[in-house]
CSV table of C-alpha atoms and ligand atoms in Angstrom, one decimal:
chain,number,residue,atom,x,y,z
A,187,UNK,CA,144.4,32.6,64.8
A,188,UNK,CA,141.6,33.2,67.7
A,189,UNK,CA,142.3,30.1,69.1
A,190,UNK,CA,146.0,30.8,69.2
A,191,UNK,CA,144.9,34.0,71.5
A,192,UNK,CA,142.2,32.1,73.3
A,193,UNK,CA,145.0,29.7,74.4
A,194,UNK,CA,147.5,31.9,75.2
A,195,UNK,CA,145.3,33.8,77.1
A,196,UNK,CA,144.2,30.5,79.4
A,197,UNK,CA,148.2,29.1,79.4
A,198,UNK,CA,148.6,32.5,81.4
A,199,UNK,CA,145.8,31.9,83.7
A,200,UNK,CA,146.6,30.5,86.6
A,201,UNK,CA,144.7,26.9,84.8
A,202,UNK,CA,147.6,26.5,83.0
A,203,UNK,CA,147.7,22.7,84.4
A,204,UNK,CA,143.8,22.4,82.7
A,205,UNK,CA,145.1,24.0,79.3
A,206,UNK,CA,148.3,23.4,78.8
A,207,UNK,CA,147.9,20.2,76.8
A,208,UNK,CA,146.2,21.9,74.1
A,209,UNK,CA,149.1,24.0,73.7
A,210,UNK,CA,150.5,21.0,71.7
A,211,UNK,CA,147.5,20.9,69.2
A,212,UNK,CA,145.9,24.3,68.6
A,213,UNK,CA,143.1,23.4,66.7
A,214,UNK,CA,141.6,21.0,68.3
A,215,UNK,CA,138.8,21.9,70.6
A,216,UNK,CA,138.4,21.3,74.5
A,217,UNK,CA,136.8,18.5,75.8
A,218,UNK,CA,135.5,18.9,79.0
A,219,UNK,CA,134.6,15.2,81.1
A,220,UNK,CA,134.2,16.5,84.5
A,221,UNK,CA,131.6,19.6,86.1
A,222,UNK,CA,134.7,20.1,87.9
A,223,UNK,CA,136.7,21.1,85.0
A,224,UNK,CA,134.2,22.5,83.3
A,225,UNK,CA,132.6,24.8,85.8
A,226,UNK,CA,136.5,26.1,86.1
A,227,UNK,CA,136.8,26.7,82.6
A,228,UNK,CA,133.3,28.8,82.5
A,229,UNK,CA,134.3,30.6,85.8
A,230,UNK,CA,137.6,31.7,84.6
A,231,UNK,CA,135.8,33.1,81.3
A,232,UNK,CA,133.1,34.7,83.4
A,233,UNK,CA,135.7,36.0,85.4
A,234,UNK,CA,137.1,38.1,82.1
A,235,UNK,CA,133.6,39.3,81.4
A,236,UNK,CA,133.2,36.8,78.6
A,237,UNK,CA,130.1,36.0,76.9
A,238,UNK,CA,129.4,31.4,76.7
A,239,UNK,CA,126.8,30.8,74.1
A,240,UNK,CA,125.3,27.2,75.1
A,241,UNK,CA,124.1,24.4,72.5
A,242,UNK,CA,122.9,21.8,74.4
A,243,UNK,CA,122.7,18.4,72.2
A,244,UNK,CA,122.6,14.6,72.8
A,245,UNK,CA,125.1,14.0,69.8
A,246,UNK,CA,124.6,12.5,66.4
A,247,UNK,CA,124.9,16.1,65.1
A,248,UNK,CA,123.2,17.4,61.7
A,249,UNK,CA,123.1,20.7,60.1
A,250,UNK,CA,120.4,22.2,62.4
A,251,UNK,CA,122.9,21.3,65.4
A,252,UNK,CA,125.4,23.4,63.0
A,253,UNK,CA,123.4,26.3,62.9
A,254,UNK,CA,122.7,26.9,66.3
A,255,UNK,CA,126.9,26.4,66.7
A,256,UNK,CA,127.2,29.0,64.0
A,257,UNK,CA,124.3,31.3,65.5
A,258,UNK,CA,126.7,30.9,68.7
A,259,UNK,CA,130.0,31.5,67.5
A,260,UNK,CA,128.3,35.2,66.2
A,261,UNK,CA,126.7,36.2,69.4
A,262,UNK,CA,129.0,35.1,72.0
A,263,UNK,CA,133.3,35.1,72.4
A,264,UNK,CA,133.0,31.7,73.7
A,265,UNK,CA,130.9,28.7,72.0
A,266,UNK,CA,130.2,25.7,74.4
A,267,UNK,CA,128.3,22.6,72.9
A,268,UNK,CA,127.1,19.0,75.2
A,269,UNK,CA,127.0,16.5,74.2
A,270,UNK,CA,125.4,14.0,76.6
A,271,UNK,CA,122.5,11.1,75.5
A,272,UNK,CA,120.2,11.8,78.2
A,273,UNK,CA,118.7,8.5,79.5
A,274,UNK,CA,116.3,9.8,82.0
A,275,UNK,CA,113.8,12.0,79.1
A,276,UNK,CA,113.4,8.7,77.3
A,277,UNK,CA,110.3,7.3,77.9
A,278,UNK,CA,110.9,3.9,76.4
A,279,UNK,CA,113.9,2.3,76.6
A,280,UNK,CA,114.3,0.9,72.4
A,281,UNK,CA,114.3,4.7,71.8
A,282,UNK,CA,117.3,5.5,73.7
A,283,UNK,CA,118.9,2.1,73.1
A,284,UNK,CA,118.3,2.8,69.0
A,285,UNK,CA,119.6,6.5,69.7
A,286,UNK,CA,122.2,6.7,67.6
A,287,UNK,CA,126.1,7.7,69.3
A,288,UNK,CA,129.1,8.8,67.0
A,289,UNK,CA,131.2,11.1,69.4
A,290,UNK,CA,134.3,10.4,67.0
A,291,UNK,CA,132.6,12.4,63.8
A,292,UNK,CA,130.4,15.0,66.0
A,293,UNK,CA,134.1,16.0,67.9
A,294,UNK,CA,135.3,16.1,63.9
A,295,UNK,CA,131.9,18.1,63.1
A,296,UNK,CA,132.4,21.1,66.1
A,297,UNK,CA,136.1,21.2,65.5
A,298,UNK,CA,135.4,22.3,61.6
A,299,UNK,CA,133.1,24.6,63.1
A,300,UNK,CA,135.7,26.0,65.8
A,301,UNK,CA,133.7,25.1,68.6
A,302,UNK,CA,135.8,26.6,71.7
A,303,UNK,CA,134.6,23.6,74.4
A,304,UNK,CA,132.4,20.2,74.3
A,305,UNK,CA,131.2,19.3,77.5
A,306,UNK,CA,130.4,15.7,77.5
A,307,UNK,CA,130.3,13.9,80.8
A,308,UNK,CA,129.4,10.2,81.5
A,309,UNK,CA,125.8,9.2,82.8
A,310,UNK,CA,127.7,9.0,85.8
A,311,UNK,CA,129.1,11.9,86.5
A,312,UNK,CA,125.7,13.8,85.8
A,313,UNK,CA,123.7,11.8,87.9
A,314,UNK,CA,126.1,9.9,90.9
A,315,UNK,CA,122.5,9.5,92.1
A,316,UNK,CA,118.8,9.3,91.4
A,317,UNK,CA,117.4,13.3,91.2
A,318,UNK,CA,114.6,13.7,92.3
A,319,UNK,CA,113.3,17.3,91.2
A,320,UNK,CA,109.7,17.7,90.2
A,321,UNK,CA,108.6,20.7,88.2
A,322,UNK,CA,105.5,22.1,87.1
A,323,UNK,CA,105.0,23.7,83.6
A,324,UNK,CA,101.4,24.1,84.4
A,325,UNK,CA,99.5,23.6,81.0
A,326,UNK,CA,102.5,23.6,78.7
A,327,UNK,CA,103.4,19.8,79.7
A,328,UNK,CA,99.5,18.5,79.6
A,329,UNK,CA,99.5,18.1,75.9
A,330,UNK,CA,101.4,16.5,72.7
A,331,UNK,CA,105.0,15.4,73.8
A,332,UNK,CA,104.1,16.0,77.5
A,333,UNK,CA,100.6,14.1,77.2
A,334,UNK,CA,102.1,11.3,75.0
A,335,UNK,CA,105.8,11.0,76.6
A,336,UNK,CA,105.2,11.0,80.6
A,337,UNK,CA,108.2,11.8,82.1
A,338,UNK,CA,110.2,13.3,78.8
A,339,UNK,CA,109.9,17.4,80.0
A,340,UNK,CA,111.0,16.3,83.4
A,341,UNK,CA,114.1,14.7,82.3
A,342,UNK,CA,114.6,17.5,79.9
A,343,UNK,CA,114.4,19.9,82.6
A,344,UNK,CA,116.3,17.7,84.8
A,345,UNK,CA,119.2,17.7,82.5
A,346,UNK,CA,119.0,21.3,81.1
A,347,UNK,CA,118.7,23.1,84.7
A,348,UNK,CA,121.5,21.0,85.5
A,349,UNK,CA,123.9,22.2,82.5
A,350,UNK,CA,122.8,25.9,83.2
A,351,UNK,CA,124.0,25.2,86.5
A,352,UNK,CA,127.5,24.0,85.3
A,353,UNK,CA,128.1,26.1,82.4
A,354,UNK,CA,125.8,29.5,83.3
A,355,UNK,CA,125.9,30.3,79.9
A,356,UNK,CA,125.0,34.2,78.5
A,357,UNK,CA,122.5,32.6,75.8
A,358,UNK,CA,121.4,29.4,74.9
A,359,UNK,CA,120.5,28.3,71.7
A,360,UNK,CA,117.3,25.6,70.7
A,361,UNK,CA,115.7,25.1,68.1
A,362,UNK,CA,111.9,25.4,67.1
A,363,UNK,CA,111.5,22.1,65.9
A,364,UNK,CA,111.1,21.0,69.4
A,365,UNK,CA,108.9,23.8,69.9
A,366,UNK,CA,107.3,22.6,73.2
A,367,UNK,CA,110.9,21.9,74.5
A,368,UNK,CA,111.8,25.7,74.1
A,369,UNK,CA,108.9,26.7,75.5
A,370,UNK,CA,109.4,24.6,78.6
A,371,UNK,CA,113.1,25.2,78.7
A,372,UNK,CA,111.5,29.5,78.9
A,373,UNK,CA,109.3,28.1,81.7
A,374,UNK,CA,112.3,26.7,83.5
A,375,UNK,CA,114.6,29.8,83.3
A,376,UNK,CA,111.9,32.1,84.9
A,377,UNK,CA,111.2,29.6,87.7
A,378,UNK,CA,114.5,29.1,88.7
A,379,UNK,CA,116.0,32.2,87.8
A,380,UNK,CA,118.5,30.9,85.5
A,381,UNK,CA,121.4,32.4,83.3
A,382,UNK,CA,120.7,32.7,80.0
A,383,UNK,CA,118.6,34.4,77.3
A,384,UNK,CA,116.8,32.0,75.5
A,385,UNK,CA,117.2,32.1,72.1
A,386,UNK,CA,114.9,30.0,69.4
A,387,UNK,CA,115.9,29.4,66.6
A,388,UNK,CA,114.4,28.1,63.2
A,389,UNK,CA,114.0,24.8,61.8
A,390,UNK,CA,116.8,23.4,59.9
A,391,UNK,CA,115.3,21.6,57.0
A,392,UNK,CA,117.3,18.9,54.2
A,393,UNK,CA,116.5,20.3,50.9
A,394,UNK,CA,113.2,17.8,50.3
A,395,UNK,CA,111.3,20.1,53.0
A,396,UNK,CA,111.8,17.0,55.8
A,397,UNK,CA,113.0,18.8,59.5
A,398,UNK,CA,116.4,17.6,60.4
A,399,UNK,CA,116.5,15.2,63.0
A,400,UNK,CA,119.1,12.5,64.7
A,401,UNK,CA,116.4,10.3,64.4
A,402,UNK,CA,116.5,10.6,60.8
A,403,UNK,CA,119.5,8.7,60.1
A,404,UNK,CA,117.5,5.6,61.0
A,405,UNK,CA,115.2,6.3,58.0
A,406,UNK,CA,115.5,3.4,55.6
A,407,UNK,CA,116.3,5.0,51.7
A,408,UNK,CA,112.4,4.6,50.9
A,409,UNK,CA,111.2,6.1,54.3
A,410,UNK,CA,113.6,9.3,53.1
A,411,UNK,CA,112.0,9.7,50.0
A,412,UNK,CA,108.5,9.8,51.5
A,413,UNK,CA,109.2,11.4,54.9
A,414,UNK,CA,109.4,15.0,53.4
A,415,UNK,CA,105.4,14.5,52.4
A,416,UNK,CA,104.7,15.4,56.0
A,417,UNK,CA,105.8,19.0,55.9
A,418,UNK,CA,104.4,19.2,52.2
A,419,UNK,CA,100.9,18.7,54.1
A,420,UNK,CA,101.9,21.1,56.6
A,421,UNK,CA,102.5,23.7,54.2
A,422,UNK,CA,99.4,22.8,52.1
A,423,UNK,CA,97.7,23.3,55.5
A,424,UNK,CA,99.1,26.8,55.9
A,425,UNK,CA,98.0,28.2,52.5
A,426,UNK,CA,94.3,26.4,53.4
A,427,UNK,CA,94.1,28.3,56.6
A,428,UNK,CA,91.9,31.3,55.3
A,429,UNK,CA,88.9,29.1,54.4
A,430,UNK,CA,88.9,26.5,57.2
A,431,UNK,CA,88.0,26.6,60.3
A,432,UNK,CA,90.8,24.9,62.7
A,433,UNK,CA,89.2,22.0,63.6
A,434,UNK,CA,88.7,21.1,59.7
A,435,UNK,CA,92.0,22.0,59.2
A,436,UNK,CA,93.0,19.8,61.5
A,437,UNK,CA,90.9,16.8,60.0
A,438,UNK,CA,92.1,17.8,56.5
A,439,UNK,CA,95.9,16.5,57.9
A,440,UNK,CA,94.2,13.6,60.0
A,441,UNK,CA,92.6,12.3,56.6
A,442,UNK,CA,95.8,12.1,54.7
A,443,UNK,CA,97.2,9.6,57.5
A,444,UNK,CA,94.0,7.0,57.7
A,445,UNK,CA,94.9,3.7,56.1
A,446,UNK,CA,98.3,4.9,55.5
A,447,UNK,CA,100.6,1.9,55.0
A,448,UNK,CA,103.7,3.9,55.5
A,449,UNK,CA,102.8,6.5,58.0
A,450,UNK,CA,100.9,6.7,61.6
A,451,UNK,CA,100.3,9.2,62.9
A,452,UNK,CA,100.7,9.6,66.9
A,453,UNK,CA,98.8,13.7,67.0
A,454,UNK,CA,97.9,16.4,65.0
A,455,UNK,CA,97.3,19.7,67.0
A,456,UNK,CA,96.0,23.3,65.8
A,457,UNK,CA,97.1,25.3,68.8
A,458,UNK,CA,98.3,28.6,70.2
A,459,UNK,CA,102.0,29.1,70.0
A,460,UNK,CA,101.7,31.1,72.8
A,461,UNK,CA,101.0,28.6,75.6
A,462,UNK,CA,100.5,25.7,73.3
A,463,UNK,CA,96.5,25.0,73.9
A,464,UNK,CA,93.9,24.3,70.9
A,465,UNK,CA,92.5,27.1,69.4
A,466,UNK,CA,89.1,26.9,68.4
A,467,UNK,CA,88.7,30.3,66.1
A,468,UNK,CA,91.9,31.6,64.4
A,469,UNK,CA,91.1,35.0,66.5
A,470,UNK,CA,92.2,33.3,69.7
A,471,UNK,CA,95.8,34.0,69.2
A,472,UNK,CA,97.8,35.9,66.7
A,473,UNK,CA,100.2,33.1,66.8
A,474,UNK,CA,98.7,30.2,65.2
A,475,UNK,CA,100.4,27.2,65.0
A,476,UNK,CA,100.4,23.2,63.4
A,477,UNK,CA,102.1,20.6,65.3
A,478,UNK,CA,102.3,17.2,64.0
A,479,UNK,CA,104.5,13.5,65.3
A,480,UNK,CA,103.9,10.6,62.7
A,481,UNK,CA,105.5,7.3,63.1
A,482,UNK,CA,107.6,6.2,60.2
A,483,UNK,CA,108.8,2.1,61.1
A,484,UNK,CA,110.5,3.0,63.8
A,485,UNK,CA,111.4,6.4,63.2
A,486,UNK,CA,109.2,9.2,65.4
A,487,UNK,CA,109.3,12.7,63.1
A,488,UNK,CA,108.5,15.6,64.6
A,489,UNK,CA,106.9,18.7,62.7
A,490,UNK,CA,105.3,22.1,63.0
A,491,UNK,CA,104.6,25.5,60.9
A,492,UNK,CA,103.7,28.7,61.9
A,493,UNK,CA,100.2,30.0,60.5
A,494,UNK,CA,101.1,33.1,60.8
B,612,PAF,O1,116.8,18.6,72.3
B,612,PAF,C1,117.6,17.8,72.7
B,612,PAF,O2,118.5,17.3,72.0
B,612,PAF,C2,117.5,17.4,74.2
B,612,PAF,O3,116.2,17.3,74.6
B,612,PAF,C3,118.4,18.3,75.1
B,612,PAF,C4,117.9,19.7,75.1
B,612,PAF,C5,119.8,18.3,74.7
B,612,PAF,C6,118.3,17.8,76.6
B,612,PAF,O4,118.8,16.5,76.7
């Protein structure tokens, strides 16, 4: 029935050209291909006061994507996903060509959640030419996915500033999993003076305790049944914290990867969820934090847990 109103309420605008269309099929969601379009559609909501809540994605959605759209759909009158398979934060091409892409069932997936708009251009129309913006996070991008992926937080922030730009959403929703990513996506919005509020939100897990990923739908059926092991160590870790000191700690994890046939791991870092640097003592922060990438095949999983 809200989309009924939402409709009527745009057929009456003056884009009833952009709308009208979906006049003919109410519950289906709009797809947006252009910035044109799309920066028309957010304008015209900003213009009646509306509040956009933004879940930026590269596709192959899962539950955690689902969340955040949910988390949305509360906080805001209008829910905006991308979708849009960034090429320029890939730092080796057999990643992005192995990402996987299934627009058909992710449009199916937001429309059961009553997404209001998917935004998902071509490679194309977001970059007609090379960009060629440098930022600087300061520390936050010398270590783990900045210090073993060059290039990845500038193509994030490439692509992310650029869909603030488009949509200026009210609040955008990430989730911890990519913990680094949020913070660097904060970092971003207080630099440039972007839209939204920020909002984090917590790791979606399958029942066995592994983090939901895209990537994890290239886990073989074995891989899946051992994958969850790596978030079993990071809780065993947490309940360890009070007798060992964090660099044990962090040895204690190391030691469970050596020799491993099925596992490698890439890092293992005991840091300050603050601003992301090791810790030393657990008195140098009160936000003590594990983060963890192991190698799976093919398959890169990425982990952490809050120590406190
Ligand atoms: O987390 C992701 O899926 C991507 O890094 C993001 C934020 C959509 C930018 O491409």
């Amino acid at each position: 029935m809200a989309k009924v109103v939402k409709i009527v309420i745009f057929a009456k605008s003056n884009l009833q050209a952009i709308y009208w269309p979906k006049i003919y099929n109410l519950l289906t969601m709009n797809i947006l291909k252009t910035i044109v379009e799309t920066k028309v559609s957010m304008n015209e909501l900003h213009k009646q006061g509306k509040s956009i809540g933004f879940v930026a994605t590269m596709g192959a959605l899962h539950d955690g994507h689902l969340q955040l759209i949910k988390q949305s759909k509360r906080e805001n009158d209008y829910t905006i996903c991308s979708i849009f398979i960034n090429p320029i934060q890939f730092n080796k091409t057999e990643d992005l060509e192995k990402y996987p892409n299934q627009i058909e069932k992710d449009i199916e997936l937001l429309e059961a959640e009553n997404c209001d708009f998917l935004f998902n251009p071509s490679v194309e129309e977001m970059y007609p030419e090379i960009d060629q913006t440098e930022f600087d996070f300061g520390n936050l991008e010398d270590v783990m996915e900045g210090a073993n992926r060059p290039g990845h937080f500038r193509g994030v922030a490439i692509v992310v500033k650029r869909l603030f730009e488009i949509i200026e959403p009210t609040r955008a929703y990430f989730g911890k999993k990519d913990y680094q990513q949020l913070l660097i996506v904060n970092s971003l919005v207080e630099q440039y003076n972007l839209s939204p509020e920020i909002i984090g939100c917590e790791i979606i897990r399958e029942e066995s305790g592994l983090a939901m990923s895209s990537r994890n739908q290239r886990l073989s059926f074995g891989q899946k049944r051992k994958a969850p092991s790596v978030y079993t160590h990071l809780k065993k870790a947490r309940d360890l914290k009070e007798y060992l000191a964090p660099d044990v700690l962090k040895r204690w994890i190391e030691e469970k990867y050596i020799g491993h046939d099925d596992f490698r791991l890439e890092y293992i870092e005991v840091a300050d969820g603050n601003n992301l640097q090791p810790i030393e003592k657990w008195e140098d922060t009160d936000k003590p934090m594990i983060f963890i990438v192991v190698h799976m095949g093919a398959v890169r999983l990425i982990d952490n847990i809050e120590l406190y």
